[in-house]
Amino acid sequence: QVQLVESGGGLEQPGGSLRLSCVVSGFTLDDYVIGWFRQAPGKERKGVSCFNSREITEGYADSVKGRFTISTDSAKSTVYLQMSGLKTEDTGVYYCAAVQAVHFRWNDWNDAATYTFWGQGTQVTVSS
């Protein structure tokens, strides 16, 4: 059974940091692309970052470049999103998602429809 479980969300002040984790099971990361998405209340789910384990490449939304870093630990079957310099607009539910790399196109990395497996989400609130 394919599962993705996010954790690490919480409340942070603007300028603070959080590290989100996505533990995957039912598949190995080597041939998958993992995306991180966030969804604010009343807004569309938007891609923030992704990591292509086959190509060992990564991408970021312009709004998080220089502040967020995606990484993986294959031994732990975990993908991380290190978030620093948090802004109030980073608030939302963060989801990790997976798609087989053979089906992945970089042009569609930030399209939620690209991904076939989703976690349950973890809430990130940035507020003073």
Short mmCIF file of C-alpha atoms in Angstrom, two decimals:
data_model
loop_
_atom_site.label_atom_id
_atom_site.label_comp_id
_atom_site.label_asym_id
_atom_site.label_seq_id
_atom_site.Cartn_x
_atom_site.Cartn_y
_atom_site.Cartn_z
CA GLN A 1 0.00 0.00 0.00
CA VAL A 2 1.43 3.34 -1.05
CA GLN A 3 1.45 5.88 1.73
CA LEU A 4 2.94 9.31 2.25
CA VAL A 5 2.84 10.81 5.71
CA GLU A 6 3.80 14.42 6.36
CA SER A 7 4.89 15.80 9.68
CA GLY A 8 6.74 18.76 11.12
CA GLY A 9 4.22 21.50 10.65
CA GLY A 10 3.31 23.96 13.32
CA LEU A 11 3.18 27.60 14.27
CA GLU A 12 6.18 29.80 13.54
CA GLN A 13 6.94 33.48 13.65
CA PRO A 14 7.80 35.31 10.45
CA GLY A 15 11.47 34.75 9.80
CA GLY A 16 11.42 31.42 11.57
CA SER A 17 12.18 27.95 10.29
CA LEU A 18 10.47 24.61 10.07
CA ARG A 19 11.45 21.30 8.57
CA LEU A 20 8.73 19.18 7.11
CA SER A 21 9.13 15.46 6.62
CA CYS A 22 7.39 13.12 4.24
CA VAL A 23 7.84 9.44 5.00
CA VAL A 24 6.91 7.21 2.11
CA SER A 25 6.04 3.54 2.11
CA GLY A 26 4.92 1.07 -0.48
CA PHE A 27 7.57 2.26 -2.91
CA THR A 28 11.15 3.40 -2.98
CA LEU A 29 12.17 6.93 -3.76
CA ASP A 30 14.74 6.08 -6.42
CA ASP A 31 12.34 6.13 -9.35
CA TYR A 32 9.89 8.74 -8.13
CA VAL A 33 9.45 12.45 -8.15
CA ILE A 34 8.27 13.94 -4.88
CA GLY A 35 6.51 17.26 -4.85
CA TRP A 36 5.66 19.56 -1.99
CA PHE A 37 2.48 21.56 -2.34
CA ARG A 38 0.71 24.00 -0.11
CA GLN A 39 -2.88 25.07 0.01
CA ALA A 40 -4.09 28.13 1.84
CA PRO A 41 -7.75 28.36 2.82
CA GLY A 42 -9.86 29.23 -0.19
CA LYS A 43 -6.91 29.00 -2.57
CA GLU A 44 -5.63 26.49 -5.07
CA ARG A 45 -3.08 23.91 -4.15
CA LYS A 46 0.24 25.21 -5.44
CA GLY A 47 3.56 23.51 -5.94
CA VAL A 48 6.42 24.81 -3.82
CA SER A 49 9.17 22.31 -4.57
CA CYS A 50 9.90 18.94 -6.08
CA PHE A 51 12.73 16.46 -6.21
CA ASN A 52 13.33 14.02 -9.02
CA SER A 53 15.09 11.05 -7.47
CA ARG A 54 15.96 9.53 -10.84
CA GLU A 55 17.65 12.64 -12.18
CA ILE A 56 18.73 14.00 -8.80
CA THR A 57 17.28 17.34 -9.73
CA GLU A 58 15.04 19.72 -7.88
CA GLY A 59 12.85 22.69 -8.50
CA TYR A 60 11.24 25.51 -6.55
CA ALA A 61 8.50 28.01 -6.93
CA ASP A 62 9.84 31.51 -7.36
CA SER A 63 8.23 32.55 -4.10
CA VAL A 64 10.36 30.15 -2.05
CA LYS A 65 13.67 30.20 -3.88
CA GLY A 66 16.51 30.88 -1.52
CA ARG A 67 14.36 30.09 1.50
CA PHE A 68 13.21 26.49 1.06
CA THR A 69 15.35 23.44 0.39
CA ILE A 70 14.13 20.01 -0.57
CA SER A 71 16.21 16.96 0.24
CA THR A 72 15.86 13.21 0.55
CA ASP A 73 17.16 10.42 2.71
CA SER A 74 16.57 7.22 0.81
CA ALA A 75 17.63 5.06 3.74
CA LYS A 76 14.84 6.60 5.79
CA SER A 77 12.40 6.75 2.88
CA THR A 78 11.95 10.39 3.74
CA VAL A 79 11.76 13.62 1.81
CA TYR A 80 12.31 16.86 3.67
CA LEU A 81 11.35 20.43 3.06
CA GLN A 82 13.52 22.78 5.06
CA MET A 83 11.81 26.14 5.30
CA SER A 84 13.58 29.22 6.53
CA GLY A 85 12.84 32.89 6.43
CA LEU A 86 9.18 32.04 6.75
CA LYS A 87 6.64 34.57 5.62
CA THR A 88 2.98 34.87 6.46
CA GLU A 89 2.15 33.92 2.89
CA ASP A 90 3.79 30.54 3.51
CA THR A 91 0.83 29.64 5.69
CA GLY A 92 -1.18 26.68 4.51
CA VAL A 93 -1.53 22.95 4.56
CA TYR A 94 1.55 21.34 3.09
CA TYR A 95 1.23 18.11 1.19
CA CYS A 96 3.79 15.79 -0.23
CA ALA A 97 2.95 13.93 -3.39
CA ALA A 98 4.60 11.33 -5.57
CA VAL A 99 4.63 10.30 -9.19
CA GLN A 100 6.74 7.78 -11.03
CA ALA A 101 9.61 9.56 -12.68
CA VAL A 102 8.92 7.91 -16.03
CA HIS A 103 5.65 9.85 -16.15
CA PHE A 104 7.11 13.14 -14.97
CA ARG A 105 7.63 16.20 -17.11
CA TRP A 106 9.34 19.25 -15.67
CA ASN A 107 6.87 21.53 -17.39
CA ASP A 108 4.17 20.05 -15.18
CA TRP A 109 6.04 19.83 -11.90
CA ASN A 110 3.83 22.34 -10.12
CA ASP A 111 0.56 20.92 -11.42
CA ALA A 112 -1.16 18.86 -8.76
CA ALA A 113 -2.64 16.65 -11.46
CA THR A 114 0.85 15.39 -12.23
CA TYR A 115 1.01 13.45 -8.99
CA THR A 116 -0.74 10.18 -8.29
CA PHE A 117 -0.14 9.71 -4.56
CA TRP A 118 -0.75 12.24 -1.83
CA GLY A 119 -0.20 12.55 1.87
CA GLN A 120 -2.73 13.86 4.33
CA GLY A 121 -1.08 17.23 4.79
CA THR A 122 0.46 19.07 7.68
CA GLN A 123 -0.52 22.55 8.78
CA VAL A 124 2.02 25.35 8.70
CA THR A 125 1.00 28.65 10.21
CA VAL A 126 3.29 31.66 10.04
CA SER A 127 2.02 34.43 12.24
CA SER A 128 3.21 36.91 14.80
#
